[in-house]
Short mmCIF file of C-alpha atoms and ligand atoms in Angstrom, two decimals:
data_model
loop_
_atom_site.label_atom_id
_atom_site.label_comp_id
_atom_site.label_asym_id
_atom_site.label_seq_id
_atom_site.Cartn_x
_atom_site.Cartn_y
_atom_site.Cartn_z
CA UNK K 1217 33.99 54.71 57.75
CA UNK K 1218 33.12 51.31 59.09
CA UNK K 1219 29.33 49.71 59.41
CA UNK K 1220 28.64 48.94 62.63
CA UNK K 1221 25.26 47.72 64.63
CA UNK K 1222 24.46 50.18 67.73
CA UNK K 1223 22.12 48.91 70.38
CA UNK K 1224 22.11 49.81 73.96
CA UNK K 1225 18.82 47.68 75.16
CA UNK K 1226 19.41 49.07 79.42
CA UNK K 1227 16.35 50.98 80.87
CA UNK K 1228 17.26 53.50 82.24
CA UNK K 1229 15.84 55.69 85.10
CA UNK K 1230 17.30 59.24 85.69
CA UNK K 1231 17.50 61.00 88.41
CA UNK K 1232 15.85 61.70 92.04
CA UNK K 1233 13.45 59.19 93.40
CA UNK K 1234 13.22 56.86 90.45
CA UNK K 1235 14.00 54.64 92.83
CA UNK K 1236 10.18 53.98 93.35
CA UNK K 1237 10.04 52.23 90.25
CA UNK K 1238 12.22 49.39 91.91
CA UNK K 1239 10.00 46.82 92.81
CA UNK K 1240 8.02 46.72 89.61
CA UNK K 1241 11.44 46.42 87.28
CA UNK K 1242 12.43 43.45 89.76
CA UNK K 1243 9.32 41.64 89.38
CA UNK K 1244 9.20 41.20 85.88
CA UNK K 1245 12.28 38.91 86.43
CA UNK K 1246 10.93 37.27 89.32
CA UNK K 1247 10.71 37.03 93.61
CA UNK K 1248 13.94 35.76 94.13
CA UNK K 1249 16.41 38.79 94.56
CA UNK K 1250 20.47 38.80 94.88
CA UNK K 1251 21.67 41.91 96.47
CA UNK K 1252 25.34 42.29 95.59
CA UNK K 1253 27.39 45.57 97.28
CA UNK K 1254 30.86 46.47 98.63
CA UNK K 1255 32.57 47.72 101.61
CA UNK K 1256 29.27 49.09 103.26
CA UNK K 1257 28.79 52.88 101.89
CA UNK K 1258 25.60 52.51 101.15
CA UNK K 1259 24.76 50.91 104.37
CA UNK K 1260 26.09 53.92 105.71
CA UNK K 1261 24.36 56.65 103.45
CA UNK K 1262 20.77 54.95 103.94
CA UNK K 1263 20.69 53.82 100.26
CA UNK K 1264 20.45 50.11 101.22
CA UNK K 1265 17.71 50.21 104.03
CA UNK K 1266 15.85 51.96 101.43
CA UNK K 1267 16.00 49.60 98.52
CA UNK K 1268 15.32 46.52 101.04
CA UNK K 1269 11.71 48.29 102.37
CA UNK K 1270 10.57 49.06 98.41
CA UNK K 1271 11.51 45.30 98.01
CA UNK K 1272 10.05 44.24 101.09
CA UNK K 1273 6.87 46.41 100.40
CA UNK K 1274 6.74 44.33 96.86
CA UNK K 1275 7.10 40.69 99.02
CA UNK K 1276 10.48 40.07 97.13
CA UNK K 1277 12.64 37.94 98.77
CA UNK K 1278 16.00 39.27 99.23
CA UNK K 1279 19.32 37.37 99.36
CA UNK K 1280 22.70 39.13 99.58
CA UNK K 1281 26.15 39.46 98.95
CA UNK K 1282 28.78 42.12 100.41
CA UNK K 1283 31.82 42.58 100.33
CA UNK K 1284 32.94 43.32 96.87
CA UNK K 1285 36.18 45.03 96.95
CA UNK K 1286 37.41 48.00 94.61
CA UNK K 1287 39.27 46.26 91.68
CA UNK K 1288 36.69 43.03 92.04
CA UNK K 1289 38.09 39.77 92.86
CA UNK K 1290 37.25 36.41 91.03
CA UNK K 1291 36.60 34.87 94.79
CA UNK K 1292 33.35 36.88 95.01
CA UNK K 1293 31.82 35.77 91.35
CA UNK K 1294 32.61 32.29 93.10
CA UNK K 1295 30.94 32.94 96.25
CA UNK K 1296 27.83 35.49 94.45
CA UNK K 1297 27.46 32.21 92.14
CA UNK K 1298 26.63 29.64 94.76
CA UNK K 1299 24.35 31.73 96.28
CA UNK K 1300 22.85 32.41 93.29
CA UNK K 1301 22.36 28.40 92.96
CA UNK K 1302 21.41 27.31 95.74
CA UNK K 1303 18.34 29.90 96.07
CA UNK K 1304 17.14 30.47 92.83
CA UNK K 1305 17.87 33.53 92.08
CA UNK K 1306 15.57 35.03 89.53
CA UNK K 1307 17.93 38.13 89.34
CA UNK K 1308 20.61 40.29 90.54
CA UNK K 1309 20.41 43.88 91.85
CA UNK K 1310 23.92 45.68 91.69
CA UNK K 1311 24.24 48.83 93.68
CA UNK K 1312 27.64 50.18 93.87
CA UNK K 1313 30.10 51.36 91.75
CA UNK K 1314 31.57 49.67 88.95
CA UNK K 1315 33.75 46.88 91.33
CA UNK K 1316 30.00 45.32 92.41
CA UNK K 1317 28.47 46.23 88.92
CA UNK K 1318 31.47 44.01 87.20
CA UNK K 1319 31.46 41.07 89.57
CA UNK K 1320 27.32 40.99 89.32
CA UNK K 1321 27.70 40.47 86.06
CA UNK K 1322 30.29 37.60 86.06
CA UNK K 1323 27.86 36.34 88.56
CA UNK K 1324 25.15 36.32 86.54
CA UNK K 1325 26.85 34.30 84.22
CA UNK K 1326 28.13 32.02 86.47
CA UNK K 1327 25.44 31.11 87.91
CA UNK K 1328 24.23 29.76 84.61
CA UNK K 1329 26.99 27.78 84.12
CA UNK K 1330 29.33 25.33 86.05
CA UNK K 1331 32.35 26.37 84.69
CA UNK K 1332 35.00 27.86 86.90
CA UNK K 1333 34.35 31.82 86.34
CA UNK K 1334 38.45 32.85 85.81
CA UNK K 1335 37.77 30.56 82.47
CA UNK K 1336 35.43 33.40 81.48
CA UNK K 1337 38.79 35.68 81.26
CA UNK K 1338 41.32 33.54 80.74
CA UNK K 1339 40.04 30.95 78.60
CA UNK K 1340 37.37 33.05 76.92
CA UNK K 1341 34.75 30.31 77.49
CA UNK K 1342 31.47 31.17 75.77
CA UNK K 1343 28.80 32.96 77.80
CA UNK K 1344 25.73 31.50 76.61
CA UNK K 1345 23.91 32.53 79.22
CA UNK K 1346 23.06 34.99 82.51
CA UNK K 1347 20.82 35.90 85.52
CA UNK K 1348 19.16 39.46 84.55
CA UNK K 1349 21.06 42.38 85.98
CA UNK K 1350 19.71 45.30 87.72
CA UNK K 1351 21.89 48.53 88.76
CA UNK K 1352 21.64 50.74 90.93
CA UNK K 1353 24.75 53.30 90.42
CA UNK K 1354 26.50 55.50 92.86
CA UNK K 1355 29.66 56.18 91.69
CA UNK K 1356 29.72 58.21 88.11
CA UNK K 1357 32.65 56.49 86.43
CA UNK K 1358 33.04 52.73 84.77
CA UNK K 1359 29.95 53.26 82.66
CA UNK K 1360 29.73 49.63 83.81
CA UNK K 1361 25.63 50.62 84.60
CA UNK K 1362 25.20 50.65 80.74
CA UNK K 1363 27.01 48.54 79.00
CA UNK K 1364 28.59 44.89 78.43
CA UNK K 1365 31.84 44.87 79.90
CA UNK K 1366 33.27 43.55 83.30
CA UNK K 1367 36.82 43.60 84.53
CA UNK K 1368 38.09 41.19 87.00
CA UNK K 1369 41.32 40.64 89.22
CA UNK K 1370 42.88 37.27 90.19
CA UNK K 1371 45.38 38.22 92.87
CA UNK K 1372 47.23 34.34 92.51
CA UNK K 1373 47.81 35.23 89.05
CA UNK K 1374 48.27 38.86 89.19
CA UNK K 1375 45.87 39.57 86.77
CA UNK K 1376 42.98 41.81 85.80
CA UNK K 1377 41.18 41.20 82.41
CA UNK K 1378 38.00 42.16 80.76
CA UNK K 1379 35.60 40.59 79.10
CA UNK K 1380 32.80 41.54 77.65
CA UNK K 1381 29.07 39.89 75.97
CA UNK K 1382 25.62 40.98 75.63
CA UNK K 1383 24.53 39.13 77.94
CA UNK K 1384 25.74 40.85 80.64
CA UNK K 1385 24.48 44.26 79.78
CA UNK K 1386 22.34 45.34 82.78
CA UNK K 1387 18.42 45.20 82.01
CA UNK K 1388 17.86 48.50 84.10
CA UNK K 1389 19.96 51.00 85.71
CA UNK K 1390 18.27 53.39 88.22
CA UNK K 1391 20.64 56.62 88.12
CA UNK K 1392 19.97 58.87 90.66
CA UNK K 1393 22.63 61.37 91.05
CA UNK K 1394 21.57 61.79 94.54
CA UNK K 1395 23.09 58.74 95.46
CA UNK K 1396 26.84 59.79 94.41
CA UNK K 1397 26.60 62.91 97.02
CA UNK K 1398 28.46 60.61 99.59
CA UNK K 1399 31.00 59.91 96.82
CA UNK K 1400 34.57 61.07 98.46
CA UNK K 1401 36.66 63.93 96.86
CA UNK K 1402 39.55 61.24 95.99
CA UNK K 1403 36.93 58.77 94.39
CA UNK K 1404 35.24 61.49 92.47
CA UNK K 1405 38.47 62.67 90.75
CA UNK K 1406 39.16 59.16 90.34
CA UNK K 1407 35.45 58.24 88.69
CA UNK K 1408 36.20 61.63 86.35
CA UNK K 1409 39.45 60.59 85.59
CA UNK K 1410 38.50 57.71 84.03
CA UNK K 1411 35.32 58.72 82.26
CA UNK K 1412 37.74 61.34 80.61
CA UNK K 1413 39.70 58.10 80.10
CA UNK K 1414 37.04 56.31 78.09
CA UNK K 1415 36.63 59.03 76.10
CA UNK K 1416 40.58 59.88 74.80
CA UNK K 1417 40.71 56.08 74.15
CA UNK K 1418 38.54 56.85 71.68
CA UNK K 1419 38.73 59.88 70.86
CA UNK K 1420 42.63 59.56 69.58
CA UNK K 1421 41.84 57.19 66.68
CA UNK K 1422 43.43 57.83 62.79
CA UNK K 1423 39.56 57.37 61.75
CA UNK K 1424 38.69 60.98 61.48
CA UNK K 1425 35.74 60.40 59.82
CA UNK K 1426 32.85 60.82 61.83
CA UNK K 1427 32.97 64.66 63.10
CA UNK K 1428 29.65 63.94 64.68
CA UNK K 1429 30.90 61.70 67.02
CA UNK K 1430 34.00 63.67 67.69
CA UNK K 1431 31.87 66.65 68.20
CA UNK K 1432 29.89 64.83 70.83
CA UNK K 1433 33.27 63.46 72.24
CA UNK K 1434 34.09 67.14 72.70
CA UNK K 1435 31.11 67.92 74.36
CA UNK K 1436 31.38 64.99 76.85
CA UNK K 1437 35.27 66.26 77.61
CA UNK K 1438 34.02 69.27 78.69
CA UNK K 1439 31.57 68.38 80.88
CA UNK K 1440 33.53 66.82 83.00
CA UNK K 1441 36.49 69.24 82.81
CA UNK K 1442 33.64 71.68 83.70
CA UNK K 1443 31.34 70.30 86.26
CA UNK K 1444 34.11 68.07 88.25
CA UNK K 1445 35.33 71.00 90.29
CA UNK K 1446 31.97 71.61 91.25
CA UNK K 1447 31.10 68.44 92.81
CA UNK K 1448 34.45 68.46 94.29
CA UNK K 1449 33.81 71.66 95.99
CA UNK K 1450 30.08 70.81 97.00
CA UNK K 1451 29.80 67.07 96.79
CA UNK K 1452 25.81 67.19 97.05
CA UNK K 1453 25.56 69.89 93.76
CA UNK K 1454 22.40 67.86 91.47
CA UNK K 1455 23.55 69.57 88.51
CA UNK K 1456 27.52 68.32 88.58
CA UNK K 1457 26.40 65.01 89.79
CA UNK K 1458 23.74 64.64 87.40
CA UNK K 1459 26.33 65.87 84.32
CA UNK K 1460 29.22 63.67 85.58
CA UNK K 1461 26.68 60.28 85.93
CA UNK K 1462 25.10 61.03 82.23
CA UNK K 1463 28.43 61.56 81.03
CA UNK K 1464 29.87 58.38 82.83
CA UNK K 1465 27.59 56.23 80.81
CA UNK K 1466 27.95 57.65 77.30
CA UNK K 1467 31.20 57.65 77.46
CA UNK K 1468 31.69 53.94 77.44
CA UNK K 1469 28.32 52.37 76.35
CA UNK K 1470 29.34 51.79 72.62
CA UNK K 1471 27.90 54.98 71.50
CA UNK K 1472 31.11 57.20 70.72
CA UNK K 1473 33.00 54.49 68.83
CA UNK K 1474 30.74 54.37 65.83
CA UNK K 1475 32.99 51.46 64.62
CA UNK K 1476 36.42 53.18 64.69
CA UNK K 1477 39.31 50.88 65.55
CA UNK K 1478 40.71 51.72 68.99
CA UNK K 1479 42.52 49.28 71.31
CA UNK K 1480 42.20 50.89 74.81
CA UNK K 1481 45.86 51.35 75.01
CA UNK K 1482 45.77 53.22 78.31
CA UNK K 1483 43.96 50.86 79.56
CA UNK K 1484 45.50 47.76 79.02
CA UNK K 1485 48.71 49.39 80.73
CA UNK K 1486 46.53 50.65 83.75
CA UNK K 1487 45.40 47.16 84.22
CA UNK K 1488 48.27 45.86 85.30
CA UNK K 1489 49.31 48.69 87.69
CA UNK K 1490 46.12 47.66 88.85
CA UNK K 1491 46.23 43.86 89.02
CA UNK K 1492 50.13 44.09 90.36
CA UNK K 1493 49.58 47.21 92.95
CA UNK K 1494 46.15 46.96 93.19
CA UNK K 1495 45.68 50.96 92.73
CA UNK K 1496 42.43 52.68 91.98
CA UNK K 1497 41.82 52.61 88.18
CA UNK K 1498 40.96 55.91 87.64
CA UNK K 1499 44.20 57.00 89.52
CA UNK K 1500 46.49 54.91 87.26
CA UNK K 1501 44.97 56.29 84.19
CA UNK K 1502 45.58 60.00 85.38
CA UNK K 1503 49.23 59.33 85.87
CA UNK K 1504 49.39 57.47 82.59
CA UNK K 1505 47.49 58.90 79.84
CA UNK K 1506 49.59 62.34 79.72
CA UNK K 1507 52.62 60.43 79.07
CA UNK K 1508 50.81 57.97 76.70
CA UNK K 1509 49.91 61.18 74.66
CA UNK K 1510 52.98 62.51 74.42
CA UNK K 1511 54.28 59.24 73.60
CA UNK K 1512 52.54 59.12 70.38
CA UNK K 1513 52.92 62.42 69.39
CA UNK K 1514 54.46 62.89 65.97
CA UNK K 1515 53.94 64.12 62.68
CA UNK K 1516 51.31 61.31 61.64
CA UNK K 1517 49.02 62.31 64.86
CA UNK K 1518 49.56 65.85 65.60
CA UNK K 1519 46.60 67.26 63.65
CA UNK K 1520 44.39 65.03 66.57
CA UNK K 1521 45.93 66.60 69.30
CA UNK K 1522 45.69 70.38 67.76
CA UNK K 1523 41.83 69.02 67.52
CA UNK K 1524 41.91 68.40 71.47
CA UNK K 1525 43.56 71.17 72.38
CA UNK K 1526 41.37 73.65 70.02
CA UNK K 1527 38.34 72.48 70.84
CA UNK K 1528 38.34 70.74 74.22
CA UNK K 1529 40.66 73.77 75.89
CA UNK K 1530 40.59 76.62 73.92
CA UNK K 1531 44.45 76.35 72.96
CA UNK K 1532 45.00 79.33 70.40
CA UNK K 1533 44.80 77.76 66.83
CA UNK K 1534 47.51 80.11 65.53
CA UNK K 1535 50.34 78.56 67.50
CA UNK K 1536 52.87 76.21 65.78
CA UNK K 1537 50.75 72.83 65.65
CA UNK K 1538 53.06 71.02 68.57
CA UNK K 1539 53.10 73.69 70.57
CA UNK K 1540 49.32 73.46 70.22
CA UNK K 1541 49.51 70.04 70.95
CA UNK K 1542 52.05 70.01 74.16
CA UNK K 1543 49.95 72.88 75.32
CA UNK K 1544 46.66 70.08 75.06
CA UNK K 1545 48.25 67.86 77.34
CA UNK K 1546 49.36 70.25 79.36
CA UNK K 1547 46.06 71.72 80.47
CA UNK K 1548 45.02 68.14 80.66
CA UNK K 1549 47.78 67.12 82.92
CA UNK K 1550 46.75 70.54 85.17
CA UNK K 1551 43.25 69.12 85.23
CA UNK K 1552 44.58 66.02 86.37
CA UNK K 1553 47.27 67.01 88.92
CA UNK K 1554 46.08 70.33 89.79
CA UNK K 1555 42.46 70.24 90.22
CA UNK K 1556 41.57 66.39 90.54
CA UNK K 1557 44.52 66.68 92.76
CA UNK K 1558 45.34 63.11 92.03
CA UNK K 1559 49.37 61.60 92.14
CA UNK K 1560 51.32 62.97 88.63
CA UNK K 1561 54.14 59.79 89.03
CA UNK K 1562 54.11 55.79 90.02
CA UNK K 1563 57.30 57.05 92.46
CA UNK K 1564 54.70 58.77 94.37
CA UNK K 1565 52.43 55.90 95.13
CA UNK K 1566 55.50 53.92 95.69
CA UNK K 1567 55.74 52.06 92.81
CA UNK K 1568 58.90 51.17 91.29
CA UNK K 1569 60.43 49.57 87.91
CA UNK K 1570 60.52 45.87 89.40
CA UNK K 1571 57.67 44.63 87.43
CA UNK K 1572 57.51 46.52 84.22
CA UNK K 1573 58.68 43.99 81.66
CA UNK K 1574 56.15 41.82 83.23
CA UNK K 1575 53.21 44.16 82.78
CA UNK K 1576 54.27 45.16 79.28
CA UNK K 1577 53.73 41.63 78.79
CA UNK K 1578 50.86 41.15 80.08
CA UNK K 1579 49.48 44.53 78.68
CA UNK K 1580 50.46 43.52 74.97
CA UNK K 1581 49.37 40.00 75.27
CA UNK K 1582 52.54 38.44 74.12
CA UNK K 1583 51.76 40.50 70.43
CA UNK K 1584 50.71 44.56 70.09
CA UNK K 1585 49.05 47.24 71.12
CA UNK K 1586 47.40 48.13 67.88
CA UNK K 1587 45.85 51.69 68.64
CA UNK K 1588 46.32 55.07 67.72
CA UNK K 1589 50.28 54.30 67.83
CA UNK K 1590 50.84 50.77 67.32
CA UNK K 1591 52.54 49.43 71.13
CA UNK K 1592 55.43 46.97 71.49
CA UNK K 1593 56.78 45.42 74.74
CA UNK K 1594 59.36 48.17 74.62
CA UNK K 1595 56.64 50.49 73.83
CA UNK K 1596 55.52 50.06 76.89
CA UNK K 1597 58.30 49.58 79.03
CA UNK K 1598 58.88 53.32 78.17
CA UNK K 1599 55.46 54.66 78.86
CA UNK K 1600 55.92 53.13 82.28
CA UNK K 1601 59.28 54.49 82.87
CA UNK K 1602 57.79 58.05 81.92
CA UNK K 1603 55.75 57.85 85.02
CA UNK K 1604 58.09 57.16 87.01
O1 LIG F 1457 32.67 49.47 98.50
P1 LIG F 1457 31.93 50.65 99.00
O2 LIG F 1457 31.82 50.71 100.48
O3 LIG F 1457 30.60 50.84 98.32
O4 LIG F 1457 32.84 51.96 98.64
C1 LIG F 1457 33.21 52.27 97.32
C2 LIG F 1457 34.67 51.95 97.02
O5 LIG F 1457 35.45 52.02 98.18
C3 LIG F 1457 33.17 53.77 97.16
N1 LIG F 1457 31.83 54.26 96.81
C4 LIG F 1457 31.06 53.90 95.75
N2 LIG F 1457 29.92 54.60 95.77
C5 LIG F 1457 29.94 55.38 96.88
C6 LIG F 1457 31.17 55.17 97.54
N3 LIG F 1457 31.50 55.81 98.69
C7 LIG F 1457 30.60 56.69 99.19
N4 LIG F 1457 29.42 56.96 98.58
C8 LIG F 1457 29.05 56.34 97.44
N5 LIG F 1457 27.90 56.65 96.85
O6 LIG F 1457 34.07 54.04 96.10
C9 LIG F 1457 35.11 53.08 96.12
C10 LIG F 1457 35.38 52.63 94.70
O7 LIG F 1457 34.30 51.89 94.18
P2 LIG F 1457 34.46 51.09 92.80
O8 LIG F 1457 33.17 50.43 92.50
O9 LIG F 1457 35.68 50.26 92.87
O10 LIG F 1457 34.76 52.29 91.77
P3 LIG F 1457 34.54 52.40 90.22
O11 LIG F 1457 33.12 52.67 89.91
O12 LIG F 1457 35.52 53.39 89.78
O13 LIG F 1457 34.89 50.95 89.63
C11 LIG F 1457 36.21 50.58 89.36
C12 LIG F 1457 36.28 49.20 88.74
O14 LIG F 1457 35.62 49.15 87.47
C13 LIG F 1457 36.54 48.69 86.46
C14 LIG F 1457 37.86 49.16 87.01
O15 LIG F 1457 38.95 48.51 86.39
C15 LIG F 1457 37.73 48.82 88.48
O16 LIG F 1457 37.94 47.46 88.71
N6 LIG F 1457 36.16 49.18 85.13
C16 LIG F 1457 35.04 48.71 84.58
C17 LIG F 1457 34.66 49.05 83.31
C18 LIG F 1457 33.43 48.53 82.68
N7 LIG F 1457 32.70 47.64 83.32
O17 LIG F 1457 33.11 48.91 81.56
C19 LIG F 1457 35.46 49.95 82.48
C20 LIG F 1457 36.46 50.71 83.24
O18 LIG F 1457 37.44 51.17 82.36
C21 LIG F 1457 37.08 49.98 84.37
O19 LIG F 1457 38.14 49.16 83.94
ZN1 LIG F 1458 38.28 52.92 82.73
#
């Protein structure tokens, strides 16, 4: 078992109304506000008339960016950034998903700095600096509202790449589950998708040593197999909202790792489907994972996978242990296909073999995938192919 240093400094405020605490959180970084949002649902659901009378009623000035698109470009950390500059922006209020969550923070930084902001990604220049960051989530999925990461796209380059530093972590997140009631059926399956994502990333690791977390990891897994088809069926139910938002951010704030060595393997292949076809993440990881599992079955990992399946779906424990195991990823693949109702194959959505070798580049950085099951180029190139 590894040491490790756990510290997740965001405020957070749960559930309905907490919104009222707004204007006092904002002021203790200052007057001059950046609002940063996307296509316009939460013009439509009311969220952001609200938001601007608290601030209003709190003489903030307000400033404000829309626009963000779903799989974030670089071009709106650019344009965020100048704002940002020109009007002194004390700090930056986030409401969204994790698209404007992930660009706020890259233009926090940016506006600290006069470096061009792809460098941030592709150069891995130092972030020495950022604006405060405020959340407000409505979309239970990136975990983005607690923790340190942001993923960008450059679509001249065809790629999307994370990055991550403490100084980006948002100061508060406001997480009312209220505000994810507008959330679509195909972007809630999506957002579960990939907070079930976050957590198999982990989750299938060859450190077996902390049972606590695993335990927890279990617990997480269910709660989104569980409360999922709820929300799906009545998309203003508190109780799945609230269980799917909770469960968004501890899956992916740092907690669940406890150290262990995992490379987000899924992940890094997702990204390029992403950054090539610009798909929605969550989708992209539902059609993967499954045949990223069964890639890396064998006799060195099966004991995991009769873990999953026991535990997580109930799989009877006195099977032969691979038939334990293919009967895991089964029921997960069900949960995926059958009840997120989300695409099983790339052929479905229309995408085809022409760029593989590229993306299995770009997904192993020119070296390895060194997770669960150590990932080659050719490695891959065959996961892809699977989802064909
Ligand atoms: O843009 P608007 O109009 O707000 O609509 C959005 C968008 O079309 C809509 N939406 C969000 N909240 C809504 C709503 N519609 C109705 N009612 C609401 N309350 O949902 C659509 C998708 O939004 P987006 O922010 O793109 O979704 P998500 O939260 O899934 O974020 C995905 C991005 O986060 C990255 C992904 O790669 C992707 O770029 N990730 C970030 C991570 C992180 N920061 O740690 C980790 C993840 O693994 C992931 O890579
Ligand atoms: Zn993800």
């Amino acid at each position: 078992m590894h040491n490790f240093v756990y510290e997740i400094p965001t405020k957070v405020y749960f559930g309905q109304d907490q919104i009222n605490n707004l204007g006092k959180e904002v002021l203790k970084y200052g007057k001059n506000v950046l609002i940063t949002y996307g296509g316009g649902s939460i013009i439509k659901n009311g969220l952001y008339d609200k938001v601007v009378s608290i601030l209003k009623n709190h003489d903030i000035n307000i400033y404000k960016l829309s626009g963000i698109k779903p799989n974030p470009r670089i071009e709106s950390v650019k344009e965020g950034a100048k704002i940002c500059k020109e009007n002194n922006i004390d700090v930056i209020l986030a409401i969204g998903g994790g698209s404007t969550i992930d660009a706020s923070k890259f233009i926090a930084a940016s506006a600290c700095s006069d470096i061009d902001p792809w460098d941030f990604f592709s150069k891995k220049a130092p972030i020495t600096s950022a604006l405060p960051i405020i959340t407000i989530l409505t979309l239970a999925a990136t975990g983005s509202e607690m923790n340190s990461t942001g993923v960008l796209s450059n679509t001249q380059t065809n790629q999307k790449m994370g990055r991550d530093s403490e100084m980006l972590i948002p100061k508060v997140s406001f997480l009312d589950p209220t505000n994810t009631f507008t959330v679509d059926k195909y972007q809630t399956a999506c957002g579960s998708a990939d907070i079930l994502a976050h957590i198999i990333e982990v989750y299938f690791n060859n450190e077996n040593d902390l049972y606590m977390l695993d335990s927890i990891m279990e617990a997480l897994m269910k709660t989104v197999i569980k409360f999922t088809p709820i929300a799906l069926n009545k998309p203003d139910d508190y109780t799945a909202r609230a269980n799917l938002m909770w469960a968004s951010s501890w899956a992916i704030n740092g907690f669940i790792d406890g150290a262990k060595q995992h490379s987000w393997s899924a992940h890094s292949i997702e990204h390029q489907l992403s950054a090539y076809y610009d798909i929605t993440h969550g989708l992209g990881l539902a059609i993967i994972i499954p045949k990223w599992l069964n890639y890396c079955l064998s006799e060195n990992t099966v004991d995991k996978y009769c873990q999953f399946a026991i535990n997580v779906f109930n799989i009877n424990p006195n099977l032969d242990k691979f038939e334990i195991a293919k009967l895991g990823i089964e029921k997960l693949s069900d949960f995926f296909y059958s009840t997120l109702n989300l695409n099983k194959t790339l052929s479905e959505i229309n995408i085809d073999d022409t760029y593989f070798e590229e993306m299995a580049k770009k997904a192993c950085k020119g070296d390895k995938i060194n997770g669960f099951k150590t990932l080659t180029e050719t490695d891959v190139i065959n996961i892809y192919k699977m989802c064909l």
